[in-house]
CSV table of C-alpha atoms in Angstrom, one decimal:
chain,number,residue,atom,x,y,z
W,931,UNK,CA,33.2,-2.1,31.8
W,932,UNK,CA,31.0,0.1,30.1
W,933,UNK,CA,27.2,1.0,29.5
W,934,UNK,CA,25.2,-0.1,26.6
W,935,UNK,CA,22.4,1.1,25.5
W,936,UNK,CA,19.9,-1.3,27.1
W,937,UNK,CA,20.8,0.2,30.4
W,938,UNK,CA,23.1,-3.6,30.6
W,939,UNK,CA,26.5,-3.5,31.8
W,940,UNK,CA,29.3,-4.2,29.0
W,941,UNK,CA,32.6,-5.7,28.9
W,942,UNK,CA,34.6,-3.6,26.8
W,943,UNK,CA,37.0,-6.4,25.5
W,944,UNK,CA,34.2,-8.0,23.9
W,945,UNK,CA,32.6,-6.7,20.2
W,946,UNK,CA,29.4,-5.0,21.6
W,947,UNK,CA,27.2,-6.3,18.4
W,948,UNK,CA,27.9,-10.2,19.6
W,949,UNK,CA,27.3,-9.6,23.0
W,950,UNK,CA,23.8,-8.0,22.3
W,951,UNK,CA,23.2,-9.1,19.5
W,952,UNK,CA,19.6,-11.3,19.8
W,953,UNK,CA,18.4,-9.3,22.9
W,954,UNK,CA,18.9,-5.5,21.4
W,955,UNK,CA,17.3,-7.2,18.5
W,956,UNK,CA,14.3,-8.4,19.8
W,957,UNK,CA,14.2,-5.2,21.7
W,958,UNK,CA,14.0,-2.6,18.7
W,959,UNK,CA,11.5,-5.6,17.3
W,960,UNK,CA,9.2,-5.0,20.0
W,961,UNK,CA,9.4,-1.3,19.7
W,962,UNK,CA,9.1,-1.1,16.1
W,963,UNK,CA,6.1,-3.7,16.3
W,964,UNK,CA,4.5,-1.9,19.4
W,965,UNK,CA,4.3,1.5,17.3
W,966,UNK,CA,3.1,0.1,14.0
W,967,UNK,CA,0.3,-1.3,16.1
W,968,UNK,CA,-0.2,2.3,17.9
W,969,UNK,CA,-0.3,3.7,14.8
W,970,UNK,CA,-2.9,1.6,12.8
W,971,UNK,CA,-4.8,2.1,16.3
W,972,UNK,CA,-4.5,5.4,17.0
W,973,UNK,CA,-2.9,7.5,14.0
W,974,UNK,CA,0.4,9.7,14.1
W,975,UNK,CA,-1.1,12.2,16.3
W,976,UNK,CA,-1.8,10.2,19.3
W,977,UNK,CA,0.9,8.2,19.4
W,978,UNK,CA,4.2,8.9,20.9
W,979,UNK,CA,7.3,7.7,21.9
W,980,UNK,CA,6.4,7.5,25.7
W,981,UNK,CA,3.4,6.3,25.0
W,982,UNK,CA,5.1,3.4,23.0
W,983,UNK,CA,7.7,3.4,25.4
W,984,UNK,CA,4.7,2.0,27.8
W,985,UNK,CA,3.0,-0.2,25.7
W,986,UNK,CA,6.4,-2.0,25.0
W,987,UNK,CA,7.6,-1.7,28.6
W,988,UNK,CA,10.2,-0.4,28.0
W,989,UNK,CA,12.2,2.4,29.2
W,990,UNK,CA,11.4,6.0,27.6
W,991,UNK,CA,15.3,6.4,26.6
W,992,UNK,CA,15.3,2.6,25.7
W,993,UNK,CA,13.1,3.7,23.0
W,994,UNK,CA,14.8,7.2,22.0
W,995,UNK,CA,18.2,4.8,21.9
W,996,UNK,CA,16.6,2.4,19.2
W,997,UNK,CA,14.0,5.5,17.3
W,998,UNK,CA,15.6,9.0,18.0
W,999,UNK,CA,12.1,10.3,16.7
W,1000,UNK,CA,8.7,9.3,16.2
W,1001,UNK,CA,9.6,10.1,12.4
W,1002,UNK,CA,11.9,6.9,12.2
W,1003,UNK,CA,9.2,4.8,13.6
W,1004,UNK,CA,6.6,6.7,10.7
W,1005,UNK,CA,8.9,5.4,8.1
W,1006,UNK,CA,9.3,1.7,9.5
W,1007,UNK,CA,4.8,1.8,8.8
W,1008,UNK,CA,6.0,3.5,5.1
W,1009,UNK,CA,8.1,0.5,4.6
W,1010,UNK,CA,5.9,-2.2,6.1
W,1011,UNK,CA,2.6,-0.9,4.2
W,1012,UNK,CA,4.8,-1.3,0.6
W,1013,UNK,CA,5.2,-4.6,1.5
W,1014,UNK,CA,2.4,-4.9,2.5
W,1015,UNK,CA,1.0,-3.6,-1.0
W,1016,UNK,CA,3.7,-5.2,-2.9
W,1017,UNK,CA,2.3,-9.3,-1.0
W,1018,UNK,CA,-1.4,-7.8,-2.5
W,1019,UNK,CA,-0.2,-7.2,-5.8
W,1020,UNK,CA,2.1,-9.7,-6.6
W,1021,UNK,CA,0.0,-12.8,-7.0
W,1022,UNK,CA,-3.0,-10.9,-8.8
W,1023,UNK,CA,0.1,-9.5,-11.1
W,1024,UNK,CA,0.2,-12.4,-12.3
W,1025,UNK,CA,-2.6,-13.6,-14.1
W,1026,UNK,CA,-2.0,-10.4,-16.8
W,1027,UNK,CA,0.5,-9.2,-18.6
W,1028,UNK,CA,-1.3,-6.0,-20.0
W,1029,UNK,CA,-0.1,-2.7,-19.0
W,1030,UNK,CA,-3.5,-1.0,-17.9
W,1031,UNK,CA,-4.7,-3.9,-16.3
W,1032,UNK,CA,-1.5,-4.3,-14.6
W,1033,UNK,CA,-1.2,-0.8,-13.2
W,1034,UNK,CA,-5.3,-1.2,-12.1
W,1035,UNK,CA,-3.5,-3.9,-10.3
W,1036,UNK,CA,-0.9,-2.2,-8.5
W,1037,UNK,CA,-3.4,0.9,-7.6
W,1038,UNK,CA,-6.1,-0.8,-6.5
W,1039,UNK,CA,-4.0,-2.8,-4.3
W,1040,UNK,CA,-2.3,0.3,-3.3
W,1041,UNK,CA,-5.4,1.9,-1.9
W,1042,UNK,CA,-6.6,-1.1,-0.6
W,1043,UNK,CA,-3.3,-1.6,1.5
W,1044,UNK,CA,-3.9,2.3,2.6
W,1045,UNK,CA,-7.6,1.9,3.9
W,1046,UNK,CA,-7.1,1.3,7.6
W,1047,UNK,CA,-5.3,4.5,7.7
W,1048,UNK,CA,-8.2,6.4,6.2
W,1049,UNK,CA,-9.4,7.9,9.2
W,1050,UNK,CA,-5.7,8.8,10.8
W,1051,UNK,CA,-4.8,10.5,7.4
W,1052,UNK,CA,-4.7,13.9,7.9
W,1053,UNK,CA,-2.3,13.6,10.7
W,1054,UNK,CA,0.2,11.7,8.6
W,1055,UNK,CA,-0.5,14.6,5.9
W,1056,UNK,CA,0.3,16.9,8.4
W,1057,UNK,CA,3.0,15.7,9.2
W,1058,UNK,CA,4.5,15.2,5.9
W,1059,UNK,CA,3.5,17.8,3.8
W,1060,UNK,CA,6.1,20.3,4.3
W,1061,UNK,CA,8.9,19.8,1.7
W,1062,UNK,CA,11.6,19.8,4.8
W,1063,UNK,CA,9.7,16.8,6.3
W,1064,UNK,CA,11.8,13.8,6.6
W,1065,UNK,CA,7.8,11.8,6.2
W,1066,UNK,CA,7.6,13.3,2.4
W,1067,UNK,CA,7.8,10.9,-0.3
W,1068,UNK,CA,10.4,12.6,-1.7
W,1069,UNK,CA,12.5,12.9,1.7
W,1070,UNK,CA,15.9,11.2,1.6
W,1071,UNK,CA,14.7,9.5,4.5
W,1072,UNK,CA,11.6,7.8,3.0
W,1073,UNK,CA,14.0,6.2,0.3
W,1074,UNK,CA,13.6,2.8,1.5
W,1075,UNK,CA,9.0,2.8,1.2
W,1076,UNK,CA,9.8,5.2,-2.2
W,1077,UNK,CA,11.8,2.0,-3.8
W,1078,UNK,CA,9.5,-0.6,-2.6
W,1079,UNK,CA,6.9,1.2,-4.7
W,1080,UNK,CA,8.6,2.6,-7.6
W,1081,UNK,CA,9.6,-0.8,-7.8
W,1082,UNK,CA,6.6,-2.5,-7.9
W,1083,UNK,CA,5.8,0.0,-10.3
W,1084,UNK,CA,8.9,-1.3,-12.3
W,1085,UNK,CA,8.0,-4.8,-12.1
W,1086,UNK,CA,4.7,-4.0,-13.7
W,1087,UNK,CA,5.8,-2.3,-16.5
W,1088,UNK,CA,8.3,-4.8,-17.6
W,1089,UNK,CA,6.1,-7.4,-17.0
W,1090,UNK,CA,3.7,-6.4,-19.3
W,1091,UNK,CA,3.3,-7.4,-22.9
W,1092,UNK,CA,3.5,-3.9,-24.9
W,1093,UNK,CA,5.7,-2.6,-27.6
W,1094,UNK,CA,6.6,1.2,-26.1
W,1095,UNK,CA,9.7,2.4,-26.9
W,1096,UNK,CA,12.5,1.0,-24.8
W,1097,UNK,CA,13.8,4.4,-23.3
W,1098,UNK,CA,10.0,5.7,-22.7
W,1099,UNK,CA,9.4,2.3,-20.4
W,1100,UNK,CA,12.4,2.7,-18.3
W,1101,UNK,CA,11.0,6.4,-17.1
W,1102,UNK,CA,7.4,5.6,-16.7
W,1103,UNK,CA,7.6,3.5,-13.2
W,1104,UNK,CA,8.5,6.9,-12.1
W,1105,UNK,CA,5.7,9.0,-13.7
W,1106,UNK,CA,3.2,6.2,-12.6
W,1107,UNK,CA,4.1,6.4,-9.0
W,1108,UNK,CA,3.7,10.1,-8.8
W,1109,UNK,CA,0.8,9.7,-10.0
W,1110,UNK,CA,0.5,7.0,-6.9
W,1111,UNK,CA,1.1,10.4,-4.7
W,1112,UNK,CA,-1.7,12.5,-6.2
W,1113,UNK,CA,-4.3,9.4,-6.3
W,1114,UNK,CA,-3.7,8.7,-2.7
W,1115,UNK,CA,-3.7,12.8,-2.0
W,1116,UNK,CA,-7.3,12.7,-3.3
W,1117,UNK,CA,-8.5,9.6,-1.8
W,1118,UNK,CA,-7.7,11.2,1.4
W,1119,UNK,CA,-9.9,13.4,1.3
W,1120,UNK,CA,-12.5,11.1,-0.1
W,1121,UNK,CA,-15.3,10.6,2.3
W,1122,UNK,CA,-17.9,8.8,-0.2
W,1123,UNK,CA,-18.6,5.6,0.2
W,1124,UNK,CA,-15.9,3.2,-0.2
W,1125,UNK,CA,-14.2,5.7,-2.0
W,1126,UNK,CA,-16.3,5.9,-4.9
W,1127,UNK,CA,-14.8,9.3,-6.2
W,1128,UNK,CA,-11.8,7.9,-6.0
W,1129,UNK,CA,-12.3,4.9,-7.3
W,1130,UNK,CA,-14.2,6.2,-10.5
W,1131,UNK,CA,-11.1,8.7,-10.9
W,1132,UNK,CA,-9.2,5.9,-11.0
W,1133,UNK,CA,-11.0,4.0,-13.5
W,1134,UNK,CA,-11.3,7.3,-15.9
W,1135,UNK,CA,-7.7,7.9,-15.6
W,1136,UNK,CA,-6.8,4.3,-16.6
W,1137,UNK,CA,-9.2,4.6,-19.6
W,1138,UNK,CA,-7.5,7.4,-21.0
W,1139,UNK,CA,-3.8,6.1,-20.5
W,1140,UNK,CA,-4.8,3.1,-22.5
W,1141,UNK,CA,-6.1,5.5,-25.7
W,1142,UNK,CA,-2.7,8.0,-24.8
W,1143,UNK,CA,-0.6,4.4,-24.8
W,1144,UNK,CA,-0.5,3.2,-28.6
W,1145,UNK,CA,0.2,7.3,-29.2
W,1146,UNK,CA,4.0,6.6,-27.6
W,1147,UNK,CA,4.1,4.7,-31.0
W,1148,UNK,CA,4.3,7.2,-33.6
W,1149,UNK,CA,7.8,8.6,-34.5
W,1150,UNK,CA,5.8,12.0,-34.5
W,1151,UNK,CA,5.2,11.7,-30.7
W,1152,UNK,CA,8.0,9.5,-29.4
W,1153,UNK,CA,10.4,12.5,-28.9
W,1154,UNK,CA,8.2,15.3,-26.9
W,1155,UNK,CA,6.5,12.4,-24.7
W,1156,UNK,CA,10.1,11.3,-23.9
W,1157,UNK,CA,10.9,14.8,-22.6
W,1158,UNK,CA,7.7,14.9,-20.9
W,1159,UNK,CA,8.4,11.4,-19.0
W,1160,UNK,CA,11.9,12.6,-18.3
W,1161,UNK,CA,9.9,16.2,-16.7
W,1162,UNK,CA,8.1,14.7,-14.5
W,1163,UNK,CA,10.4,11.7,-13.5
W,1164,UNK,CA,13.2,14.4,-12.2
W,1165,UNK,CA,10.1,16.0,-9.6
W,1166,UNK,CA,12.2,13.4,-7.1
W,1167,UNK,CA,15.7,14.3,-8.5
């Protein structure tokens, strides 16, 4: 016999993972769904493990044995706001198949998605800005929320009816969600009215990518803005 981590007492003849299987689920479940609440709630600063620990009621090394850190709980909210924003944008995707429109879509829906957090954001900044943060974006260990939204990114360039240059579409997914990053930087900051700064930056920078678009055309062109796609795509390289 042996001691799990749930505090329960274990046969060692029989495979750990069947014998806790449903139970160690539903605990890290709770857990995991105790701190996303905590931290719509309360924001990253005032929420911590004991605290969620509590809430749960659950043990405090119960908790540390599912989440070793806080930071793994911070990327479980990444995650579930991308799929969050990817449900939003999905349907609306949908009825267009132009690019600009299509990428209003996705950032629209992206900030939307973000808005709760508006208040709690400069503790997640904090927290993440440091480029040894396992909460930046670019962080090994935000992979799973990065995909989510470069792929939703993906899915609405090759959705969309345009005639850019084969290699120059696969790289711009990339380019677009950077560009995500900085929009999201900004709005953070934003305390106008529903965002109207960011909103109307929005708007102006969607303007000009659909005059830069049809440029992506010209033989002239196509070489140096494939180098510059390819620049800015390696930032996460």
């Amino acid at each position: 016999m042996f001691e799990n981590g749930n505090g329960e007492r274990q046969d060692a003849a029989t495979p750990l993972g069947r014998k806790l299987g449903s139970k160690a689920e539903r605990t890290r479940a709770l857990i995991r769904d105790t701190a996303l609440a905590s931290f719509r709630e309360r924001g990253y600063d005032d929420t911590t493990l004991r605290l969620i620990a509590e809430e749960a009621a659950v043990s405090l090394g119960n908790a540390y044995y599912y989440f070793p850190t806080k930071n793994h709980l911070v990327q479980e909210l990444y995650a579930e706001v991308q799929r969050e924003h990817r449900a939003a944008a999905t349907e609306l995707l949908a009825g267009s198949d132009e690019l600009v429109e299509r990428l209003g879509v996705v950032y629209r829906t992206g900030l939307a998605t973000l808005e709760p957090f508006h208040g709690f954001a400069p503790g997640f900044l904090t927290a993440a800005i440091s480029p040894r943060s396992p909460l930046n974006p670019l962080a090994e260990d935000s992979a799973e929320a990065r995909e989510l939204a470069v792929g939703l990114f993906r899915d609405a360039v090759s959705g969309a009816r345009h005639s850019l240059p084969d290699d120059l579409a696969r790289g711009l997914p990339e380019v677009f969600w950077l560009g995500y990053l900085l929009l999201a930087l900004f709005w953070a900051y934003d305390r106008s009215p529903g965002r109207e700064r960011t909103l109307r930056l929005l708007d102006g920078g969607l303007r000009l990518l659909g005059l830069a678009l049809p440029l992506a055309r010209l033989p002239l062109l196509r070489r140096p803005l494939r180098e510059l796609v390819d620049l800015v795509a390696g930032v996460r390289a």
